[in-house]
Coordinates of C-alpha atoms in Angstrom, one line a residue:
Chain K
X1 CA 0.0 0.0 0.0
X2 CA 1.4 3.4 -1.0
X3 CA 1.6 6.4 1.3
X4 CA -0.8 8.2 -0.9
X5 CA -3.4 5.3 -0.6
X6 CA -2.9 5.2 3.2
X7 CA -3.5 9.0 3.4
X8 CA -6.6 8.7 1.3
X9 CA -8.0 5.9 3.4
X10 CA -7.2 7.9 6.6
X11 CA -8.9 11.0 5.3
X12 CA -11.9 8.9 4.2
X13 CA -12.1 7.2 7.6
X14 CA -12.1 10.6 9.4
X15 CA -14.7 12.1 7.1
X16 CA -16.8 8.9 7.3
X17 CA -16.8 9.0 11.2
X18 CA -17.8 12.7 11.3
X19 CA -20.4 12.3 8.5
X20 CA -21.9 9.2 10.2
X21 CA -22.2 10.9 13.6
X22 CA -23.5 14.2 12.2
X23 CA -25.9 12.3 10.0
X24 CA -27.4 10.4 12.9
X25 CA -28.8 13.7 14.2
X26 CA -29.9 14.8 10.7
X27 CA -32.0 11.7 10.5
X28 CA -33.5 12.2 14.0
X29 CA -34.2 15.8 13.0
X30 CA -35.9 14.6 9.8
X31 CA -33.4 16.7 7.8
X32 CA -31.9 13.8 5.8
X33 CA -32.7 15.4 2.4
X34 CA -31.5 18.8 3.8
X35 CA -28.0 17.3 4.2
X36 CA -28.1 16.1 0.6
X37 CA -29.2 19.5 -0.7
X38 CA -26.6 21.3 1.4
X39 CA -23.8 19.3 -0.3
X40 CA -25.0 20.6 -3.7
X41 CA -24.7 24.2 -2.3
X42 CA -21.0 23.6 -2.0
X43 CA -20.5 23.5 -5.8
X44 CA -20.2 27.3 -6.4
X45 CA -17.8 27.4 -3.4
X46 CA -15.7 24.8 -5.0
X47 CA -15.8 26.7 -8.3
X48 CA -14.8 29.9 -6.7
X49 CA -11.8 28.2 -5.0
X50 CA -10.7 26.6 -8.3
X51 CA -11.1 29.9 -10.2
X52 CA -9.3 32.1 -7.6
X53 CA -6.7 29.5 -6.7
X54 CA -7.4 28.8 -3.1
X55 CA -8.6 25.6 -1.4
X56 CA -11.8 24.4 -3.0
X57 CA -12.8 22.7 0.3
X58 CA -12.5 26.0 2.1
X59 CA -14.7 27.6 -0.6
X60 CA -17.2 24.8 -0.2
X61 CA -17.3 25.2 3.6
X62 CA -17.8 28.9 3.3
X63 CA -20.7 28.5 0.9
X64 CA -22.4 25.7 2.8
X65 CA -22.0 27.6 6.1
X66 CA -23.5 30.8 4.5
X67 CA -26.4 28.6 3.2
X68 CA -26.9 27.0 6.6
X69 CA -26.9 30.4 8.4
X70 CA -29.3 31.8 5.8
X71 CA -31.6 28.8 6.2
X72 CA -31.5 29.3 10.0
X73 CA -32.2 33.0 9.7
X74 CA -35.0 32.7 7.1
X75 CA -36.6 29.9 9.2
X76 CA -36.7 32.1 12.2
X77 CA -37.8 35.2 10.4
X78 CA -40.3 33.8 7.9
X79 CA -41.4 30.6 9.7
X80 CA -40.8 28.6 6.5
X81 CA -39.9 24.9 6.8
X82 CA -36.1 24.2 6.5
X83 CA -36.5 21.8 3.6
X84 CA -38.4 24.5 1.6
X85 CA -35.7 27.1 2.1
X86 CA -32.9 24.6 1.4
X87 CA -34.8 23.5 -1.8
X88 CA -34.6 27.1 -3.1
X89 CA -30.9 27.6 -2.1
X90 CA -30.0 24.2 -3.6
X91 CA -31.2 24.8 -7.1
X92 CA -29.8 28.3 -7.1
X93 CA -26.4 27.0 -6.0
X94 CA -26.3 24.1 -8.4
X95 CA -27.2 26.4 -11.3
X96 CA -24.5 29.0 -10.3
X97 CA -22.0 26.2 -9.6
X98 CA -22.4 24.5 -12.9
X99 CA -21.9 27.8 -14.7
X100 CA -18.8 28.8 -12.7
X101 CA -17.0 25.4 -12.4
X102 CA -14.2 25.0 -15.1
X103 CA -15.1 22.1 -17.3
X104 CA -11.9 20.0 -16.7
X105 CA -12.5 20.1 -12.9
X106 CA -16.3 19.5 -13.1
X107 CA -16.2 15.7 -12.9
X108 CA -13.9 15.8 -9.9
X109 CA -16.0 18.4 -8.1
X110 CA -19.2 16.4 -8.8
X111 CA -17.9 12.9 -7.9
X112 CA -14.9 13.4 -5.6
X113 CA -11.2 12.8 -5.8
X114 CA -8.9 11.5 -3.1
X115 CA -6.1 10.3 -5.4
X116 CA -3.8 13.2 -4.7
X117 CA -4.4 13.9 -1.0
X118 CA -1.3 15.3 0.8
X119 CA -0.1 14.7 4.4
X120 CA -1.1 18.3 5.3
X121 CA -4.7 18.0 4.0
X122 CA -5.0 14.6 5.7
X123 CA -3.8 16.1 9.0
X124 CA -6.3 19.0 8.7
X125 CA -9.1 16.6 7.8
X126 CA -8.4 14.3 10.8
X127 CA -8.1 17.3 13.2
X128 CA -11.3 18.9 11.9
X129 CA -13.2 15.6 12.1
X130 CA -12.0 15.0 15.6
X131 CA -13.2 18.5 16.6
X132 CA -16.6 17.9 15.0
X133 CA -17.0 14.6 16.9
X134 CA -16.0 16.1 20.3
X135 CA -18.2 19.2 19.9
X136 CA -21.1 17.2 18.7
X137 CA -20.8 14.7 21.6
X138 CA -21.4 17.6 23.9
X139 CA -24.3 19.0 21.8
X140 CA -25.9 15.6 21.2
X141 CA -28.3 15.3 24.2
X142 CA -29.4 18.9 23.8
X143 CA -30.2 18.4 20.1
X144 CA -32.1 15.2 20.9
X145 CA -34.1 17.1 23.5
X146 CA -35.0 19.8 21.0
X147 CA -36.2 17.0 18.6
X148 CA -38.5 15.4 21.1
X149 CA -39.8 18.7 22.4
X150 CA -38.4 22.2 22.0
X151 CA -40.3 23.3 25.1
X152 CA -38.9 20.4 27.2
X153 CA -35.4 21.4 26.0
X154 CA -36.0 25.1 26.9
X155 CA -37.2 24.0 30.4
X156 CA -33.9 22.2 30.8
X157 CA -32.0 25.3 30.0
X158 CA -31.1 24.5 26.4
X159 CA -30.7 27.5 24.2
X160 CA -32.5 25.8 21.3
X161 CA -31.8 28.4 18.6
X162 CA -28.1 28.7 19.4
X163 CA -27.7 24.9 19.5
X164 CA -29.5 24.7 16.1
X165 CA -27.1 27.2 14.6
X166 CA -24.0 25.4 16.0
X167 CA -25.3 22.2 14.7
X168 CA -25.7 23.6 11.2
X169 CA -22.1 24.9 11.4
X170 CA -20.9 21.4 12.2
X171 CA -23.0 20.0 9.3
X172 CA -21.5 22.5 7.0
X173 CA -17.9 21.6 8.0
X174 CA -18.8 17.9 7.6
X175 CA -20.4 18.3 4.2
X176 CA -17.4 20.3 3.0
X177 CA -15.1 17.5 4.0
X178 CA -17.3 14.8 2.7
X179 CA -17.1 16.5 -0.8
X180 CA -13.5 15.3 -1.0
X181 CA -14.6 11.7 -0.7
X182 CA -17.9 11.7 -2.6
X183 CA -18.1 14.9 -4.6
X184 CA -20.9 17.4 -4.3
X185 CA -23.5 15.3 -6.0
X186 CA -23.1 12.3 -3.7
X187 CA -21.6 13.8 -0.4
X188 CA -25.1 13.9 1.1
X189 CA -25.1 10.1 0.9
X190 CA -22.2 9.8 3.3
X191 CA -24.2 11.8 5.8
X192 CA -27.6 10.1 5.3
X193 CA -27.1 6.5 4.3
X194 CA -25.1 5.3 7.3
X195 CA -27.5 7.0 9.7
X196 CA -30.6 5.5 8.1
X197 CA -28.9 2.1 8.2
X198 CA -28.1 2.5 11.9
X199 CA -31.6 3.5 12.7
X200 CA -32.8 0.2 11.4
X201 CA -30.7 -1.8 13.9
X202 CA -29.8 0.5 16.8
X203 CA -31.8 -0.4 19.9
X204 CA -30.8 2.7 21.9
X205 CA -29.4 6.2 21.2
X206 CA -25.9 5.2 22.1
X207 CA -26.0 2.1 19.8
X208 CA -27.7 4.1 17.0
X209 CA -25.1 7.0 17.1
X210 CA -22.2 4.5 17.5
X211 CA -23.4 2.3 14.6
X212 CA -24.0 5.4 12.4
X213 CA -20.4 6.5 13.0
X214 CA -19.1 3.0 12.4
X215 CA -21.1 2.5 9.2
X216 CA -19.8 5.9 8.0
X217 CA -16.2 4.8 8.5
X218 CA -16.8 1.4 6.8
X219 CA -18.6 3.0 3.9
X220 CA -16.1 5.8 3.3
X221 CA -12.9 3.8 3.7
X222 CA -14.3 0.8 1.9
X223 CA -15.6 2.9 -1.0
X224 CA -12.4 4.9 -1.4
X225 CA -10.3 1.7 -1.2
X226 CA -12.4 0.0 -3.9
X227 CA -12.4 3.1 -6.0
X228 CA -8.6 3.5 -5.9
X229 CA -8.3 -0.2 -6.8
X230 CA -10.7 0.0 -9.7
X231 CA -9.4 3.5 -10.7
X232 CA -12.9 5.1 -10.7
X233 CA -14.2 8.2 -9.0
X234 CA -14.9 7.4 -5.3
X235 CA -18.3 9.0 -5.0
X236 CA -20.4 6.3 -6.8
X237 CA -18.5 3.4 -5.1
X238 CA -19.0 5.0 -1.7
X239 CA -22.7 5.3 -2.4
X240 CA -23.1 1.7 -3.7
X241 CA -21.2 0.4 -0.6
X242 CA -23.4 2.5 1.7
X243 CA -26.6 1.2 0.1
X244 CA -25.2 -2.3 0.5
X245 CA -24.8 -1.7 4.3
X246 CA -28.4 -0.3 4.3
X247 CA -29.7 -3.4 2.6
X248 CA -27.9 -5.6 5.1
X249 CA -29.4 -3.6 8.0
X250 CA -32.8 -3.9 6.4
X251 CA -32.4 -7.7 6.1
X252 CA -31.3 -7.8 9.8
X253 CA -34.4 -5.8 10.8
X254 CA -36.5 -8.2 8.8
X255 CA -34.9 -11.3 10.5
X256 CA -35.6 -9.8 14.0
X257 CA -39.3 -9.0 13.2
X258 CA -41.2 -5.9 12.6
X259 CA -40.5 -2.4 14.0
X260 CA -41.3 -1.9 17.7
X261 CA -44.8 -0.4 18.2
X262 CA -46.4 1.6 21.0
X263 CA -48.0 -0.4 23.7
X264 CA -51.6 0.2 24.9
X265 CA -52.3 1.2 28.4
X266 CA -53.6 -1.6 30.6
X267 CA -57.0 0.1 30.8
X268 CA -57.3 0.6 27.1
X269 CA -58.4 -2.9 26.0
X270 CA -61.5 -1.5 24.4
X271 CA -59.9 1.6 23.1
X272 CA -58.7 4.6 25.0
X273 CA -61.2 5.4 27.7
X274 CA -61.9 9.1 28.4
X275 CA -63.4 10.9 31.3
X276 CA -66.7 12.2 30.0
X277 CA -65.7 15.8 30.4
X278 CA -64.8 18.7 28.1
X279 CA -61.6 18.2 26.1
X280 CA -59.4 20.1 23.8
Chain M
X1 CA -56.2 4.3 42.0
X2 CA -59.3 2.1 41.5
X3 CA -62.6 3.9 40.8
X4 CA -64.0 2.7 44.2
X5 CA -61.2 4.3 46.2
X6 CA -61.6 7.7 47.7
X7 CA -59.1 10.2 46.5
X8 CA -56.5 11.2 49.0
X9 CA -57.5 14.4 51.0
X10 CA -56.2 17.6 49.5
X11 CA -53.0 18.9 50.9
X12 CA -53.3 21.6 53.6
X13 CA -53.8 25.0 51.8
X14 CA -50.7 27.2 52.1
X15 CA -51.6 30.1 54.2
X16 CA -49.6 33.3 54.0
X17 CA -46.8 31.6 52.0
X18 CA -44.5 34.0 50.1
X19 CA -45.1 34.3 46.4
X20 CA -42.8 32.1 44.3
X21 CA -44.1 33.6 41.0
X22 CA -45.4 37.0 40.2
X23 CA -46.8 37.7 36.7
X24 CA -47.6 41.3 35.9
X25 CA -49.3 42.5 32.7
X26 CA -48.1 39.5 30.7
X27 CA -49.1 40.1 27.1
X28 CA -48.3 37.8 24.1
X29 CA -49.0 38.7 20.5
X30 CA -48.9 36.5 17.4
X31 CA -48.9 39.0 14.5
X32 CA -52.0 41.2 15.0
X33 CA -53.6 38.6 17.3
X34 CA -53.5 39.1 21.0
X35 CA -53.0 35.6 22.7
X36 CA -52.7 36.9 26.2
X37 CA -53.8 40.3 27.3
X38 CA -52.3 41.9 30.5
X39 CA -52.5 38.7 32.5
X40 CA -51.6 39.3 36.2
X41 CA -51.5 36.9 39.0
X42 CA -49.2 35.6 41.8
X43 CA -48.6 32.0 43.0
X44 CA -47.7 31.4 46.7
X45 CA -45.1 28.8 47.4
X46 CA -46.5 25.3 47.7
X47 CA -49.7 26.0 45.9
X48 CA -51.4 23.7 43.4
X49 CA -52.7 26.1 40.8
X50 CA -55.1 24.8 38.2
X51 CA -55.0 26.8 34.9
X52 CA -58.3 26.3 33.0
X53 CA -59.9 27.8 30.0
X54 CA -61.5 27.0 26.6
X55 CA -59.4 25.9 23.6
X56 CA -57.2 28.8 22.4
X57 CA -57.4 30.5 25.8
X58 CA -53.7 30.9 26.0
X59 CA -53.0 28.3 28.6
X60 CA -50.0 26.6 26.9
X61 CA -48.8 30.0 25.7
X62 CA -48.8 31.1 29.4
X63 CA -46.7 28.1 30.4
X64 CA -44.2 28.8 27.5
X65 CA -43.9 32.4 28.6
X66 CA -43.2 31.2 32.2
X67 CA -40.5 28.9 30.8
X68 CA -38.9 31.7 28.9
X69 CA -39.5 30.1 25.5
X70 CA -42.2 32.5 24.4
X71 CA -41.5 36.2 23.6
X72 CA -43.8 38.4 25.7
X73 CA -44.4 41.8 27.1
X74 CA -44.9 42.4 30.8
X75 CA -43.0 40.8 33.7
X76 CA -42.6 37.2 34.8
X77 CA -40.7 37.2 38.1
X78 CA -39.6 34.0 39.9
X79 CA -38.6 34.2 43.5
X80 CA -34.8 33.8 43.5
X81 CA -33.3 31.1 41.3
X82 CA -35.9 28.4 41.3
X83 CA -35.6 25.1 39.5
X84 CA -38.6 24.6 37.2
X85 CA -39.7 21.1 36.0
X86 CA -41.9 20.9 33.0
X87 CA -44.1 18.2 31.5
X88 CA -45.4 19.0 28.0
X89 CA -48.8 17.9 26.7
X90 CA -47.1 15.5 24.3
X91 CA -43.7 15.0 22.7
X92 CA -43.2 16.3 19.2
X93 CA -41.4 13.2 18.0
X94 CA -41.0 9.8 19.7
X95 CA -39.7 7.9 16.7
X96 CA -36.3 8.0 18.2
X97 CA -34.2 5.0 19.5
X98 CA -34.0 6.8 22.9
X99 CA -34.4 4.5 26.0
X100 CA -36.1 5.7 29.1
X101 CA -32.7 5.4 31.0
X102 CA -30.9 7.5 28.3
X103 CA -33.7 10.1 28.5
X104 CA -33.6 10.5 32.3
X105 CA -29.8 10.4 32.3
X106 CA -29.8 13.5 30.0
X107 CA -31.0 15.5 33.0
X108 CA -29.6 13.7 36.0
X109 CA -27.2 10.9 35.2
X110 CA -27.6 8.0 37.6
X111 CA -29.9 9.7 40.1
X112 CA -33.3 8.6 38.8
X113 CA -34.0 5.5 40.9
X114 CA -36.2 7.3 43.5
X115 CA -38.1 9.1 40.8
X116 CA -39.2 5.9 39.1
X117 CA -40.6 4.6 42.4
X118 CA -42.3 8.0 43.0
X119 CA -44.2 7.8 39.7
X120 CA -44.8 4.1 40.0
X121 CA -42.7 3.0 37.0
X122 CA -41.3 -0.5 36.7
X123 CA -37.5 -0.3 36.5
X124 CA -37.6 -2.8 33.6
X125 CA -39.0 0.0 31.5
X126 CA -35.6 1.7 31.6
X127 CA -34.4 -0.3 28.6
X128 CA -37.5 0.4 26.6
X129 CA -37.4 3.1 23.9
X130 CA -39.8 6.0 24.5
X131 CA -41.7 5.3 21.3
X132 CA -42.8 1.9 22.6
X133 CA -44.3 3.2 25.9
X134 CA -48.0 3.4 26.3
X135 CA -49.5 6.9 26.8
X136 CA -49.7 6.5 30.5
X137 CA -46.2 5.1 30.8
X138 CA -44.8 7.9 28.7
X139 CA -46.6 10.5 30.8
X140 CA -45.1 9.0 34.0
X141 CA -41.7 9.0 32.5
X142 CA -42.1 12.7 31.7
X143 CA -43.2 13.3 35.3
X144 CA -40.1 11.5 36.5
X145 CA -38.0 13.7 34.1
X146 CA -39.6 16.8 35.6
X147 CA -39.0 15.8 39.3
X148 CA -35.6 14.1 38.9
X149 CA -33.6 17.2 39.9
X150 CA -35.9 18.1 42.8
X151 CA -37.4 21.3 41.4
X152 CA -39.2 23.9 43.4
X153 CA -41.9 24.4 40.7
X154 CA -43.6 22.0 38.3
X155 CA -45.4 23.1 35.2
X156 CA -47.8 20.5 33.7
X157 CA -49.5 21.1 30.4
X158 CA -52.6 18.8 30.3
X159 CA -50.7 15.8 31.6
X160 CA -53.7 13.4 31.1
X161 CA -54.8 14.6 27.6
X162 CA -53.2 11.6 25.8
X163 CA -53.9 8.7 28.1
X164 CA -56.9 6.4 28.8
X165 CA -59.2 6.8 31.8
X166 CA -57.4 4.3 34.1
X167 CA -54.0 5.9 33.5
X168 CA -55.6 9.4 33.9
X169 CA -56.6 8.5 37.5
X170 CA -53.1 7.1 38.3
X171 CA -51.4 10.2 36.8
X172 CA -53.5 12.7 38.7
X173 CA -53.0 10.7 41.9
X174 CA -49.2 10.6 41.2
X175 CA -49.1 14.4 40.7
X176 CA -51.1 15.0 43.8
X177 CA -48.9 12.6 45.8
X178 CA -45.7 14.3 44.5
X179 CA -47.1 17.7 45.5
X180 CA -48.4 16.6 48.9
X181 CA -45.0 15.0 49.8
X182 CA -42.6 17.6 48.5
X183 CA -44.7 20.7 48.9
X184 CA -43.5 21.7 45.4
X185 CA -45.5 24.5 43.7
X186 CA -47.5 23.0 40.9
X187 CA -49.1 24.8 38.0
X188 CA -51.4 22.4 36.2
X189 CA -53.1 23.2 32.9
X190 CA -56.2 21.1 32.7
X191 CA -59.6 20.7 31.1
X192 CA -60.5 18.3 33.9
X193 CA -63.1 19.5 36.5
X194 CA -62.3 16.4 38.6
X195 CA -58.7 17.5 39.0
X196 CA -59.8 21.1 39.7
X197 CA -62.3 20.0 42.3
X198 CA -60.2 17.4 44.1
X199 CA -56.6 18.6 43.8
X200 CA -56.4 22.4 43.2
X201 CA -55.8 25.0 45.9
X202 CA -56.5 27.7 43.5
X203 CA -57.9 28.2 40.0
X204 CA -56.8 30.6 37.3
X205 CA -59.4 30.7 34.5
X206 CA -58.2 32.2 31.2
X207 CA -59.7 33.3 27.9
X208 CA -56.9 35.5 26.6
X209 CA -57.2 37.4 29.8
X210 CA -57.9 36.4 33.4
X211 CA -61.6 35.5 33.9
X212 CA -61.3 34.2 37.4
X213 CA -58.5 33.8 40.0
X214 CA -59.6 32.2 43.3
X215 CA -60.8 29.1 45.0
X216 CA -62.1 26.0 43.1
X217 CA -65.3 26.3 45.0
X218 CA -65.9 29.9 43.8
X219 CA -65.5 28.8 40.2
X220 CA -67.7 25.8 40.4
X221 CA -70.5 27.7 42.0
X222 CA -70.7 30.1 39.1
X223 CA -72.6 28.2 36.3
X224 CA -72.0 30.9 33.7
X225 CA -68.3 30.9 34.3
X226 CA -68.2 27.1 34.3
X227 CA -70.0 27.1 30.9
X228 CA -67.6 29.7 29.5
X229 CA -64.5 27.9 30.8
X230 CA -65.5 24.2 30.3
X231 CA -68.2 24.5 27.7
X232 CA -70.9 23.1 29.9
X233 CA -73.4 24.0 32.6
X234 CA -74.6 20.6 33.5
X235 CA -72.7 18.7 36.2
X236 CA -73.0 14.9 35.9
X237 CA -72.1 12.1 38.2
X238 CA -69.3 9.8 37.3
X239 CA -69.2 6.1 38.1
X240 CA -67.3 6.9 41.3
X241 CA -69.8 9.5 42.4
X242 CA -67.6 12.4 41.7
X243 CA -69.4 15.4 40.4
X244 CA -68.3 15.9 36.9
X245 CA -69.2 18.1 33.9
X246 CA -70.5 16.4 30.8
X247 CA -70.4 17.8 27.3

């Protein structure tokens, strides 16, 4: 194994871990498709980086972060659902990105390229991924509380709006890194597919988030390793491997029986009884 | 509690207790609509205050303003730095692989054993995910969550609105027992005349503004006010002989 291959796999593993962990919360927040759309928003950022001669990943991060903050601000100001706002930003960014990106670099931007990763970029990727994991570990319970009940979270002293903004910033950094592995078209898959697979088999929050992180590592390193061996862009291989993990998780769930359902209260054998008084 | 059992006697009414909450001219607007209009009241420490009113009266909005999660005008003043526990009407999303143990540990890691006993929950439920609990079990888990860090004030938003009749009795008894044992101040949003009649020290009736602030007896003796607040003027007798309003 060459040093270059080793660095590529290391980068992929770090990105996969961060994407899997971040993705587990995106799935819980029912924002899976938002993660996918945000990855497309990175395209004009990549293009600006390529055109002006600075790191395309940095450009991608800046654009995704601006899109995430805009989404957060518009949601608060206009009360529009996040997926609607991201939908508008997504098509705008994709259109601008396709116009701006130089043709020779377009395929690489769309489908990823880890063939020429350096020691410095690998080190930065690993450090940023570790920072994302540590920060998110602290935010995780707060975000879960805001998912199950924003009022409950507020009563526990969670600054729900600030936590949401911080989380979007972490999503932006993760998506910008994932673009190296899967490209802008398929980076969302690295965030979504491992988490969806983990939700099928994780019996608790700890197991779910851990499995999501693990599936992310397996999908990213496995996909990049196979792509390097086959000399093809890594994005499609990562996605195919991720979907393979998803199908395996689906089969596992099928073998264990149907999804758990809500029990009835002991006194509800004939349907939920109600005190015969006024109700909302 | 079985229907044949008599409810536990109400806790001694707090006499001359200092105010733990003072609300002055609380006003909440949504666009041009006035949800709460200059609501003013005080809550003495140790009181069980029932907050009643028709749908859209602003009861939940009031609780959210007290929690600080609702923008408002006017003043909400808690006495000192009180810990407030809160039980929402329902959870927004329970399709999460979150076990009861993980949920309680988010607020108070490792210190929830006593709470489970207080709310009458089987410790075997700790490994269950919240999405698989029955309505009554989930509501008791939420009560355990609210009391786990020994709060001075508990806010309950219709804690029995999503459970069957049997569990409703158990939950009301549980709340009453918690309040009786700990002398916690309890603000209970309810549509339930039974709860008001048996458990409340005081009633605050809302319909955007304060309609009534006084004893439960005073409210129940005013048929016009009862009709306005509960949508009925005809008391009925329940199976256990408790006077109850019918639709």
